[in-house]
Amino acid sequence: MLTIHCPNCGVTAEETEFHAHGEAHLKRFGPGSSEDDFESYLFMRKNPKGVHFERWHHRYGCGKWFHVARCTMTLEVFGSYTGQTSVPPQQIIDTIQDRRPDWVPAQDQA
Amino acid sequence: MSDPVTALKGAKGTAGFATVTEIGPVGMITLRGDFANKAVVKAAVAASGMTFPEQRRCATQGDQGMAWMSPDEVLIMCPYAEVHDRLENLQTALAKHHALAVNVSDARAVFRVRSPKVREVVAKLAPVDMDEAAFTIGMFRRTRFAQVPAAFWMPEADVIQVVCFRSVAQYMFDILNNAAKTGSEVGHF
Ligand SMILES: [Zn+2]
């Protein structure tokens, strides 16, 4: 059972008040893109053991979307942040690196 | 004109440690808009007769009230007979602004649960911290009760008022009564 915080309405509740909607920060490939890009946009998802970023929906609450950073192995939740961003904010990255010193953000990977 | 009929015709459950009563019909208007726009807030205040609610709070006075539903939504409550006039005034005031106001009175059911142990009834059904220090009078919470969406607040220390969709009124009545079954008191609060 995860305890999730919604940054839109400020409620903190257990996960059944919310719904997870899969991997966050996907780059959309639409009409005109290559078949490989389109396929991976539609179907290919990360399945990490460890740090993961997800889209969440406050389904039974305010009805708004946001992002959650959490660990798929320990179920530790690092934090929630706005849905209006394509990369995790620095504060979330700092929290994760504090807890997982070896972890490197995807945008910094070679 | 036809008479309004509530979903359960005012059903009342008195067998348990809490009294569960379907009340209403209650006049309800959903207003969505940008509350950074002063004109939208002003229209909401005029239509509800209440001050604009802070985040996750609800202000009620007699038959009328206004509840914070989300960053861009409030629920205006009023006597059922006044809902058409209030909505018309609201829509007139909002004519030049990007906002949406709809009469949802007949889409909803409203219940009143009364008991000195009313916090237990909620705690059994919703993922909400019902500790006296955590959930106080004046707060308003959208959540789920068992398997259905609902919103509730505490108008008084031993009363909760629950709003849900009309289509699940019987389910809500049943789970509230079940959670209040005599002998099922947990005694946590
Ligand atoms: Zn929320």
PDB file of C-alpha atoms and ligand atoms in Angstrom:
ATOM      1  CA  MET A   1       0.000   0.000   0.000  1.00  0.00           C
ATOM      2  CA  LEU A   2       1.419   3.377  -1.073  1.00  0.00           C
ATOM      3  CA  THR A   3       0.670   6.693   0.585  1.00  0.00           C
ATOM      4  CA  ILE A   4       0.319   9.272  -2.175  1.00  0.00           C
ATOM      5  CA  HIS A   5       0.198  13.070  -1.999  1.00  0.00           C
ATOM      6  CA  CYS A   6      -1.740  15.116  -4.545  1.00  0.00           C
ATOM      7  CA  PRO A   7      -0.029  18.455  -5.238  1.00  0.00           C
ATOM      8  CA  ASN A   8      -3.221  19.827  -6.824  1.00  0.00           C
ATOM      9  CA  CYS A   9      -5.502  19.656  -3.787  1.00  0.00           C
ATOM     10  CA  GLY A  10      -3.046  18.886  -0.985  1.00  0.00           C
ATOM     11  CA  VAL A  11      -4.640  15.595   0.072  1.00  0.00           C
ATOM     12  CA  THR A  12      -2.436  12.761   1.299  1.00  0.00           C
ATOM     13  CA  ALA A  13      -4.182   9.393   1.226  1.00  0.00           C
ATOM     14  CA  GLU A  14      -3.545   5.749   0.545  1.00  0.00           C
ATOM     15  CA  GLU A  15      -3.357   4.696  -3.070  1.00  0.00           C
ATOM     16  CA  THR A  16      -6.961   3.486  -3.514  1.00  0.00           C
ATOM     17  CA  GLU A  17      -8.160   7.090  -3.692  1.00  0.00           C
ATOM     18  CA  PHE A  18      -5.854   7.500  -6.718  1.00  0.00           C
ATOM     19  CA  HIS A  19      -5.037   5.614  -9.887  1.00  0.00           C
ATOM     20  CA  ALA A  20      -1.636   5.050 -11.474  1.00  0.00           C
ATOM     21  CA  HIS A  21      -1.436   5.578 -15.223  1.00  0.00           C
ATOM     22  CA  GLY A  22       1.981   4.288 -16.142  1.00  0.00           C
ATOM     23  CA  GLU A  23       5.339   5.707 -17.087  1.00  0.00           C
ATOM     24  CA  ALA A  24       5.800   9.474 -16.978  1.00  0.00           C
ATOM     25  CA  HIS A  25       7.623  11.879 -19.303  1.00  0.00           C
ATOM     26  CA  LEU A  26       7.004   9.990 -22.544  1.00  0.00           C
ATOM     27  CA  LYS A  27       7.869  11.897 -25.688  1.00  0.00           C
ATOM     28  CA  ARG A  28       5.004  11.814 -28.130  1.00  0.00           C
ATOM     29  CA  PHE A  29       5.629  10.619 -31.661  1.00  0.00           C
ATOM     30  CA  GLY A  30       2.620  11.369 -33.862  1.00  0.00           C
ATOM     31  CA  PRO A  31       1.868  11.605 -37.586  1.00  0.00           C
ATOM     32  CA  GLY A  32       5.007  11.819 -39.701  1.00  0.00           C
ATOM     33  CA  SER A  33       7.219   9.975 -37.228  1.00  0.00           C
ATOM     34  CA  SER A  34       9.064   6.771 -38.079  1.00  0.00           C
ATOM     35  CA  GLU A  35       7.365   3.443 -37.456  1.00  0.00           C
ATOM     36  CA  ASP A  36       9.975   2.555 -34.825  1.00  0.00           C
ATOM     37  CA  ASP A  37       9.438   5.788 -32.908  1.00  0.00           C
ATOM     38  CA  PHE A  38       5.687   5.443 -33.133  1.00  0.00           C
ATOM     39  CA  GLU A  39       5.797   1.849 -31.944  1.00  0.00           C
ATOM     40  CA  SER A  40       7.997   2.651 -28.975  1.00  0.00           C
ATOM     41  CA  TYR A  41       5.839   5.652 -28.064  1.00  0.00           C
ATOM     42  CA  LEU A  42       2.746   3.473 -28.087  1.00  0.00           C
ATOM     43  CA  PHE A  43       3.989   0.224 -26.606  1.00  0.00           C
ATOM     44  CA  MET A  44       7.513   0.233 -25.194  1.00  0.00           C
ATOM     45  CA  ARG A  45       7.640   1.041 -21.486  1.00  0.00           C
ATOM     46  CA  LYS A  46      10.408   1.048 -18.913  1.00  0.00           C
ATOM     47  CA  ASN A  47      10.040  -1.537 -16.193  1.00  0.00           C
ATOM     48  CA  PRO A  48      12.815  -0.596 -13.773  1.00  0.00           C
ATOM     49  CA  LYS A  49      13.692  -2.263 -10.527  1.00  0.00           C
ATOM     50  CA  GLY A  50      14.199   0.876  -8.470  1.00  0.00           C
ATOM     51  CA  VAL A  51      13.555   4.545  -9.208  1.00  0.00           C
ATOM     52  CA  HIS A  52      10.536   5.108 -11.422  1.00  0.00           C
ATOM     53  CA  PHE A  53       8.456   8.101 -12.528  1.00  0.00           C
ATOM     54  CA  GLU A  54       4.733   7.681 -13.038  1.00  0.00           C
ATOM     55  CA  ARG A  55       1.624   9.644 -13.965  1.00  0.00           C
ATOM     56  CA  TRP A  56      -1.050   9.516 -11.298  1.00  0.00           C
ATOM     57  CA  HIS A  57      -4.660  10.643 -11.275  1.00  0.00           C
ATOM     58  CA  HIS A  58      -6.552  11.753  -8.157  1.00  0.00           C
ATOM     59  CA  ARG A  59      -9.490   9.696  -9.324  1.00  0.00           C
ATOM     60  CA  TYR A  60     -11.830   9.883  -6.323  1.00  0.00           C
ATOM     61  CA  GLY A  61     -10.570  13.278  -5.182  1.00  0.00           C
ATOM     62  CA  CYS A  62      -9.995  16.492  -7.109  1.00  0.00           C
ATOM     63  CA  GLY A  63      -9.805  14.660 -10.451  1.00  0.00           C
ATOM     64  CA  LYS A  64      -6.459  16.200 -11.414  1.00  0.00           C
ATOM     65  CA  TRP A  65      -3.262  14.627 -12.773  1.00  0.00           C
ATOM     66  CA  PHE A  66       0.233  14.811 -11.332  1.00  0.00           C
ATOM     67  CA  HIS A  67       3.541  12.926 -11.227  1.00  0.00           C
ATOM     68  CA  VAL A  68       4.984  10.606  -8.586  1.00  0.00           C
ATOM     69  CA  ALA A  69       8.582   9.443  -8.155  1.00  0.00           C
ATOM     70  CA  ARG A  70       8.865   6.154  -6.322  1.00  0.00           C
ATOM     71  CA  CYS A  71      10.923   2.986  -5.954  1.00  0.00           C
ATOM     72  CA  THR A  72       9.380  -0.113  -7.505  1.00  0.00           C
ATOM     73  CA  MET A  73      11.495  -2.395  -5.322  1.00  0.00           C
ATOM     74  CA  THR A  74      11.006  -0.940  -1.828  1.00  0.00           C
ATOM     75  CA  LEU A  75       7.736   0.921  -2.587  1.00  0.00           C
ATOM     76  CA  GLU A  76       9.320   4.062  -1.113  1.00  0.00           C
ATOM     77  CA  VAL A  77       7.615   7.185  -2.451  1.00  0.00           C
ATOM     78  CA  PHE A  78      10.142   9.985  -3.049  1.00  0.00           C
ATOM     79  CA  GLY A  79       7.576  12.665  -3.787  1.00  0.00           C
ATOM     80  CA  SER A  80       4.849  14.121  -5.994  1.00  0.00           C
ATOM     81  CA  TYR A  81       5.164  17.004  -8.415  1.00  0.00           C
ATOM     82  CA  THR A  82       3.186  18.930 -11.001  1.00  0.00           C
ATOM     83  CA  GLY A  83       1.819  17.274 -14.110  1.00  0.00           C
ATOM     84  CA  GLN A  84       2.849  20.339 -16.135  1.00  0.00           C
ATOM     85  CA  THR A  85       6.455  19.325 -16.740  1.00  0.00           C
ATOM     86  CA  SER A  86       8.374  16.983 -19.025  1.00  0.00           C
ATOM     87  CA  VAL A  87      11.249  16.397 -16.570  1.00  0.00           C
ATOM     88  CA  PRO A  88      11.297  15.805 -12.803  1.00  0.00           C
ATOM     89  CA  PRO A  89      12.003  19.008 -10.813  1.00  0.00           C
ATOM     90  CA  GLN A  90      15.401  19.425  -9.143  1.00  0.00           C
ATOM     91  CA  GLN A  91      13.923  19.050  -5.659  1.00  0.00           C
ATOM     92  CA  ILE A  92      12.657  15.543  -6.508  1.00  0.00           C
ATOM     93  CA  ILE A  93      16.012  14.604  -8.095  1.00  0.00           C
ATOM     94  CA  ASP A  94      17.803  15.803  -4.950  1.00  0.00           C
ATOM     95  CA  THR A  95      15.525  13.731  -2.730  1.00  0.00           C
ATOM     96  CA  ILE A  96      16.109  10.624  -4.829  1.00  0.00           C
ATOM     97  CA  GLN A  97      19.885  11.115  -4.949  1.00  0.00           C
ATOM     98  CA  ASP A  98      19.896  11.578  -1.204  1.00  0.00           C
ATOM     99  CA  ARG A  99      18.200   8.188  -0.822  1.00  0.00           C
ATOM    100  CA  ARG A 100      19.862   6.432  -3.841  1.00  0.00           C
ATOM    101  CA  PRO A 101      23.372   7.970  -4.256  1.00  0.00           C
ATOM    102  CA  ASP A 102      24.128   5.733  -7.285  1.00  0.00           C
ATOM    103  CA  TRP A 103      21.070   6.772  -9.243  1.00  0.00           C
ATOM    104  CA  VAL A 104      21.527   9.070 -12.272  1.00  0.00           C
ATOM    105  CA  PRO A 105      18.595  10.976 -13.861  1.00  0.00           C
ATOM    106  CA  ALA A 106      17.700   9.764 -17.367  1.00  0.00           C
ATOM    107  CA  GLN A 107      18.396  13.211 -18.885  1.00  0.00           C
ATOM    108  CA  ASP A 108      22.000  13.043 -17.540  1.00  0.00           C
ATOM    109  CA  GLN A 109      22.721   9.545 -18.836  1.00  0.00           C
ATOM    110  CA  ALA A 110      25.083   9.284 -21.824  1.00  0.00           C
TER     111      ALA A 110
ATOM    112  CA  MET B   1     -44.937  21.104 -12.553  1.00  0.00           C
ATOM    113  CA  SER B   2     -43.868  17.697 -11.297  1.00  0.00           C
ATOM    114  CA  ASP B   3     -42.613  17.292  -7.731  1.00  0.00           C
ATOM    115  CA  PRO B   4     -38.948  16.510  -7.198  1.00  0.00           C
ATOM    116  CA  VAL B   5     -38.336  12.984  -5.904  1.00  0.00           C
ATOM    117  CA  THR B   6     -35.127  11.947  -4.171  1.00  0.00           C
ATOM    118  CA  ALA B   7     -33.482   8.634  -5.005  1.00  0.00           C
ATOM    119  CA  LEU B   8     -34.632   6.828  -1.848  1.00  0.00           C
ATOM    120  CA  LYS B   9     -37.649   8.970  -0.941  1.00  0.00           C
ATOM    121  CA  GLY B  10     -36.092  10.105   2.308  1.00  0.00           C
ATOM    122  CA  ALA B  11     -35.101   6.643   3.582  1.00  0.00           C
ATOM    123  CA  LYS B  12     -34.027   6.479   7.213  1.00  0.00           C
ATOM    124  CA  GLY B  13     -31.971   3.833   8.991  1.00  0.00           C
ATOM    125  CA  THR B  14     -32.131   3.847  12.783  1.00  0.00           C
ATOM    126  CA  ALA B  15     -31.161   0.282  13.663  1.00  0.00           C
ATOM    127  CA  GLY B  16     -27.444   0.953  14.181  1.00  0.00           C
ATOM    128  CA  PHE B  17     -25.365   3.200  16.428  1.00  0.00           C
ATOM    129  CA  ALA B  18     -25.770   6.021  13.909  1.00  0.00           C
ATOM    130  CA  THR B  19     -28.898   7.385  12.265  1.00  0.00           C
ATOM    131  CA  VAL B  20     -28.640   7.427   8.471  1.00  0.00           C
ATOM    132  CA  THR B  21     -31.105   9.710   6.700  1.00  0.00           C
ATOM    133  CA  GLU B  22     -31.430  10.545   3.046  1.00  0.00           C
ATOM    134  CA  ILE B  23     -32.111  14.268   2.918  1.00  0.00           C
ATOM    135  CA  GLY B  24     -32.970  16.545   0.082  1.00  0.00           C
ATOM    136  CA  PRO B  25     -33.685  17.282  -2.574  1.00  0.00           C
ATOM    137  CA  VAL B  26     -30.831  19.778  -2.240  1.00  0.00           C
ATOM    138  CA  GLY B  27     -30.142  22.404  -4.861  1.00  0.00           C
ATOM    139  CA  MET B  28     -26.611  21.909  -6.225  1.00  0.00           C
ATOM    140  CA  ILE B  29     -24.700  23.826  -8.865  1.00  0.00           C
ATOM    141  CA  THR B  30     -21.301  22.785 -10.145  1.00  0.00           C
ATOM    142  CA  LEU B  31     -19.181  25.759 -11.164  1.00  0.00           C
ATOM    143  CA  ARG B  32     -15.916  25.339 -13.013  1.00  0.00           C
ATOM    144  CA  GLY B  33     -13.702  28.208 -13.972  1.00  0.00           C
ATOM    145  CA  ASP B  34     -10.496  30.064 -13.328  1.00  0.00           C
ATOM    146  CA  PHE B  35     -10.690  31.333  -9.739  1.00  0.00           C
ATOM    147  CA  ALA B  36      -7.741  33.619 -10.330  1.00  0.00           C
ATOM    148  CA  ASN B  37     -10.343  35.609 -12.294  1.00  0.00           C
ATOM    149  CA  LYS B  38     -12.023  37.882  -9.744  1.00  0.00           C
ATOM    150  CA  ALA B  39     -15.234  38.062 -11.769  1.00  0.00           C
ATOM    151  CA  VAL B  40     -15.722  34.283 -11.499  1.00  0.00           C
ATOM    152  CA  VAL B  41     -15.169  34.361  -7.739  1.00  0.00           C
ATOM    153  CA  LYS B  42     -17.521  37.314  -7.389  1.00  0.00           C
ATOM    154  CA  ALA B  43     -20.244  35.485  -9.336  1.00  0.00           C
ATOM    155  CA  ALA B  44     -19.807  32.368  -7.179  1.00  0.00           C
ATOM    156  CA  VAL B  45     -20.074  34.404  -3.986  1.00  0.00           C
ATOM    157  CA  ALA B  46     -23.198  36.175  -5.240  1.00  0.00           C
ATOM    158  CA  ALA B  47     -24.870  32.924  -6.340  1.00  0.00           C
ATOM    159  CA  SER B  48     -24.089  31.036  -3.135  1.00  0.00           C
ATOM    160  CA  GLY B  49     -24.487  33.809  -0.585  1.00  0.00           C
ATOM    161  CA  MET B  50     -21.292  32.496   1.013  1.00  0.00           C
ATOM    162  CA  THR B  51     -17.687  33.598   1.167  1.00  0.00           C
ATOM    163  CA  PHE B  52     -15.399  31.797  -1.277  1.00  0.00           C
ATOM    164  CA  PRO B  53     -14.062  28.591   0.352  1.00  0.00           C
ATOM    165  CA  GLU B  54     -10.383  27.966   0.953  1.00  0.00           C
ATOM    166  CA  GLN B  55      -8.739  24.809  -0.402  1.00  0.00           C
ATOM    167  CA  ARG B  56     -10.568  21.652   0.795  1.00  0.00           C
ATOM    168  CA  ARG B  57     -13.034  23.620   2.871  1.00  0.00           C
ATOM    169  CA  CYS B  58     -16.734  24.185   2.850  1.00  0.00           C
ATOM    170  CA  ALA B  59     -18.776  27.067   4.192  1.00  0.00           C
ATOM    171  CA  THR B  60     -22.421  26.432   5.024  1.00  0.00           C
ATOM    172  CA  GLN B  61     -25.108  28.585   6.538  1.00  0.00           C
ATOM    173  CA  GLY B  62     -28.614  27.226   6.941  1.00  0.00           C
ATOM    174  CA  ASP B  63     -29.721  25.800   3.589  1.00  0.00           C
ATOM    175  CA  GLN B  64     -26.916  27.285   1.543  1.00  0.00           C
ATOM    176  CA  GLY B  65     -23.234  26.624   1.178  1.00  0.00           C
ATOM    177  CA  MET B  66     -20.205  26.505  -1.072  1.00  0.00           C
ATOM    178  CA  ALA B  67     -17.564  23.772  -1.119  1.00  0.00           C
ATOM    179  CA  TRP B  68     -14.085  23.657  -2.667  1.00  0.00           C
ATOM    180  CA  MET B  69     -13.991  20.698  -5.068  1.00  0.00           C
ATOM    181  CA  SER B  70     -10.710  21.177  -6.964  1.00  0.00           C
ATOM    182  CA  PRO B  71      -8.470  24.058  -8.069  1.00  0.00           C
ATOM    183  CA  ASP B  72     -11.054  24.957 -10.728  1.00  0.00           C
ATOM    184  CA  GLU B  73     -14.331  23.703  -9.284  1.00  0.00           C
ATOM    185  CA  VAL B  74     -16.739  24.638  -6.492  1.00  0.00           C
ATOM    186  CA  LEU B  75     -20.068  23.165  -5.460  1.00  0.00           C
ATOM    187  CA  ILE B  76     -22.812  25.656  -4.640  1.00  0.00           C
ATOM    188  CA  MET B  77     -25.622  24.360  -2.432  1.00  0.00           C
ATOM    189  CA  CYS B  78     -28.985  26.031  -1.904  1.00  0.00           C
ATOM    190  CA  PRO B  79     -32.670  25.262  -1.360  1.00  0.00           C
ATOM    191  CA  TYR B  80     -33.926  23.098  -4.234  1.00  0.00           C
ATOM    192  CA  ALA B  81     -36.605  25.652  -5.172  1.00  0.00           C
ATOM    193  CA  GLU B  82     -33.992  28.389  -5.672  1.00  0.00           C
ATOM    194  CA  VAL B  83     -31.568  26.514  -7.888  1.00  0.00           C
ATOM    195  CA  HIS B  84     -32.993  27.694 -11.218  1.00  0.00           C
ATOM    196  CA  ASP B  85     -32.948  31.376 -10.256  1.00  0.00           C
ATOM    197  CA  ARG B  86     -29.488  31.160  -8.746  1.00  0.00           C
ATOM    198  CA  LEU B  87     -28.130  29.352 -11.799  1.00  0.00           C
ATOM    199  CA  GLU B  88     -29.654  31.930 -14.124  1.00  0.00           C
ATOM    200  CA  ASN B  89     -28.064  34.787 -12.167  1.00  0.00           C
ATOM    201  CA  LEU B  90     -24.768  32.947 -12.133  1.00  0.00           C
ATOM    202  CA  GLN B  91     -24.831  32.371 -15.881  1.00  0.00           C
ATOM    203  CA  THR B  92     -25.726  35.992 -16.519  1.00  0.00           C
ATOM    204  CA  ALA B  93     -22.808  37.119 -14.368  1.00  0.00           C
ATOM    205  CA  LEU B  94     -20.474  34.706 -16.168  1.00  0.00           C
ATOM    206  CA  ALA B  95     -21.698  35.428 -19.701  1.00  0.00           C
ATOM    207  CA  LYS B  96     -18.453  37.120 -20.713  1.00  0.00           C
ATOM    208  CA  HIS B  97     -16.095  34.728 -18.913  1.00  0.00           C
ATOM    209  CA  HIS B  98     -14.758  31.261 -19.615  1.00  0.00           C
ATOM    210  CA  ALA B  99     -16.664  29.243 -17.024  1.00  0.00           C
ATOM    211  CA  LEU B 100     -19.214  26.450 -16.777  1.00  0.00           C
ATOM    212  CA  ALA B 101     -22.167  26.302 -14.378  1.00  0.00           C
ATOM    213  CA  VAL B 102     -24.574  23.367 -14.330  1.00  0.00           C
ATOM    214  CA  ASN B 103     -27.521  22.338 -12.168  1.00  0.00           C
ATOM    215  CA  VAL B 104     -26.587  18.904 -10.812  1.00  0.00           C
ATOM    216  CA  SER B 105     -29.266  18.710  -8.091  1.00  0.00           C
ATOM    217  CA  ASP B 106     -31.075  15.703  -9.568  1.00  0.00           C
ATOM    218  CA  ALA B 107     -27.843  13.852 -10.352  1.00  0.00           C
ATOM    219  CA  ARG B 108     -26.976  13.553  -6.676  1.00  0.00           C
ATOM    220  CA  ALA B 109     -28.118  11.995  -3.421  1.00  0.00           C
ATOM    221  CA  VAL B 110     -27.365  13.480  -0.002  1.00  0.00           C
ATOM    222  CA  PHE B 111     -27.187  11.648   3.314  1.00  0.00           C
ATOM    223  CA  ARG B 112     -26.914  12.817   6.883  1.00  0.00           C
ATOM    224  CA  VAL B 113     -25.341  10.476   9.419  1.00  0.00           C
ATOM    225  CA  ARG B 114     -25.709  11.357  13.081  1.00  0.00           C
ATOM    226  CA  SER B 115     -23.958   9.697  16.000  1.00  0.00           C
ATOM    227  CA  PRO B 116     -21.425  10.590  18.693  1.00  0.00           C
ATOM    228  CA  LYS B 117     -19.352   7.877  16.956  1.00  0.00           C
ATOM    229  CA  VAL B 118     -19.926   9.189  13.446  1.00  0.00           C
ATOM    230  CA  ARG B 119     -16.141   9.360  12.814  1.00  0.00           C
ATOM    231  CA  GLU B 120     -16.053   5.566  13.019  1.00  0.00           C
ATOM    232  CA  VAL B 121     -18.650   5.220  10.287  1.00  0.00           C
ATOM    233  CA  VAL B 122     -16.497   7.274   7.902  1.00  0.00           C
ATOM    234  CA  ALA B 123     -13.233   5.645   8.939  1.00  0.00           C
ATOM    235  CA  LYS B 124     -14.609   2.218   8.008  1.00  0.00           C
ATOM    236  CA  LEU B 125     -15.530   3.339   4.498  1.00  0.00           C
ATOM    237  CA  ALA B 126     -13.115   6.032   3.314  1.00  0.00           C
ATOM    238  CA  PRO B 127      -9.289   6.335   3.191  1.00  0.00           C
ATOM    239  CA  VAL B 128      -9.460   9.508   5.287  1.00  0.00           C
ATOM    240  CA  ASP B 129      -7.779  10.219   8.614  1.00  0.00           C
ATOM    241  CA  MET B 130     -10.800  10.827  10.845  1.00  0.00           C
ATOM    242  CA  ASP B 131      -8.817  11.746  13.958  1.00  0.00           C
ATOM    243  CA  GLU B 132     -10.396  14.775  15.636  1.00  0.00           C
ATOM    244  CA  ALA B 133      -7.226  16.780  15.071  1.00  0.00           C
ATOM    245  CA  ALA B 134      -6.945  15.747  11.407  1.00  0.00           C
ATOM    246  CA  PHE B 135     -10.517  16.150  10.136  1.00  0.00           C
ATOM    247  CA  THR B 136     -12.288  19.149  11.613  1.00  0.00           C
ATOM    248  CA  ILE B 137     -15.578  20.970  11.166  1.00  0.00           C
ATOM    249  CA  GLY B 138     -15.419  23.135   8.051  1.00  0.00           C
ATOM    250  CA  MET B 139     -13.263  20.729   6.075  1.00  0.00           C
ATOM    251  CA  PHE B 140     -14.628  19.201   2.881  1.00  0.00           C
ATOM    252  CA  ARG B 141     -13.264  16.005   1.393  1.00  0.00           C
ATOM    253  CA  ARG B 142     -13.791  14.292  -1.943  1.00  0.00           C
ATOM    254  CA  THR B 143     -12.915  10.641  -1.684  1.00  0.00           C
ATOM    255  CA  ARG B 144     -14.480   7.211  -2.028  1.00  0.00           C
ATOM    256  CA  PHE B 145     -16.890   5.448   0.332  1.00  0.00           C
ATOM    257  CA  ALA B 146     -16.189   1.736  -0.201  1.00  0.00           C
ATOM    258  CA  GLN B 147     -16.436   1.437  -3.991  1.00  0.00           C
ATOM    259  CA  VAL B 148     -18.104   4.704  -5.018  1.00  0.00           C
ATOM    260  CA  PRO B 149     -16.991   8.337  -5.266  1.00  0.00           C
ATOM    261  CA  ALA B 150     -18.364  10.618  -2.563  1.00  0.00           C
ATOM    262  CA  ALA B 151     -17.764  13.914  -0.824  1.00  0.00           C
ATOM    263  CA  PHE B 152     -18.450  14.708   2.808  1.00  0.00           C
ATOM    264  CA  TRP B 153     -18.084  17.276   5.549  1.00  0.00           C
ATOM    265  CA  MET B 154     -19.025  17.659   9.192  1.00  0.00           C
ATOM    266  CA  PRO B 155     -21.641  20.368   9.741  1.00  0.00           C
ATOM    267  CA  GLU B 156     -21.583  19.552  13.482  1.00  0.00           C
ATOM    268  CA  ALA B 157     -19.369  17.479  15.760  1.00  0.00           C
ATOM    269  CA  ASP B 158     -21.577  14.375  15.567  1.00  0.00           C
ATOM    270  CA  VAL B 159     -22.952  14.768  12.039  1.00  0.00           C
ATOM    271  CA  ILE B 160     -21.511  14.032   8.629  1.00  0.00           C
ATOM    272  CA  GLN B 161     -23.187  14.943   5.396  1.00  0.00           C
ATOM    273  CA  VAL B 162     -22.360  12.800   2.365  1.00  0.00           C
ATOM    274  CA  VAL B 163     -22.974  13.640  -1.292  1.00  0.00           C
ATOM    275  CA  CYS B 164     -22.815  10.914  -3.935  1.00  0.00           C
ATOM    276  CA  PHE B 165     -24.206  10.136  -7.364  1.00  0.00           C
ATOM    277  CA  ARG B 166     -27.912   9.396  -7.417  1.00  0.00           C
ATOM    278  CA  SER B 167     -27.316   6.106  -9.233  1.00  0.00           C
ATOM    279  CA  VAL B 168     -25.448   4.709  -6.212  1.00  0.00           C
ATOM    280  CA  ALA B 169     -27.804   6.087  -3.545  1.00  0.00           C
ATOM    281  CA  GLN B 170     -29.052   2.668  -2.432  1.00  0.00           C
ATOM    282  CA  TYR B 171     -25.480   1.353  -2.219  1.00  0.00           C
ATOM    283  CA  MET B 172     -24.429   4.369  -0.146  1.00  0.00           C
ATOM    284  CA  PHE B 173     -27.418   3.971   2.183  1.00  0.00           C
ATOM    285  CA  ASP B 174     -26.607   0.280   2.661  1.00  0.00           C
ATOM    286  CA  ILE B 175     -22.878   0.705   3.374  1.00  0.00           C
ATOM    287  CA  LEU B 176     -23.498   3.590   5.788  1.00  0.00           C
ATOM    288  CA  ASN B 177     -26.001   1.491   7.737  1.00  0.00           C
ATOM    289  CA  ASN B 178     -23.702  -1.515   7.634  1.00  0.00           C
ATOM    290  CA  ALA B 179     -20.761   0.512   8.962  1.00  0.00           C
ATOM    291  CA  ALA B 180     -23.036   1.712  11.780  1.00  0.00           C
ATOM    292  CA  LYS B 181     -24.266  -1.747  12.758  1.00  0.00           C
ATOM    293  CA  THR B 182     -24.832  -2.097  16.493  1.00  0.00           C
ATOM    294  CA  GLY B 183     -22.023  -4.105  18.037  1.00  0.00           C
ATOM    295  CA  SER B 184     -19.541  -3.144  15.289  1.00  0.00           C
ATOM    296  CA  GLU B 185     -18.199  -0.123  17.189  1.00  0.00           C
ATOM    297  CA  VAL B 186     -14.398  -0.079  17.116  1.00  0.00           C
ATOM    298  CA  GLY B 187     -14.003   2.613  19.765  1.00  0.00           C
ATOM    299  CA  HIS B 188     -10.895   4.058  18.151  1.00  0.00           C
ATOM    300  CA  PHE B 189     -11.840   7.734  18.228  1.00  0.00           C
TER     301      PHE B 189
HETATM  302 ZN    ZN C   1      -6.094  15.960  -5.637  1.00  0.00          ZN
END
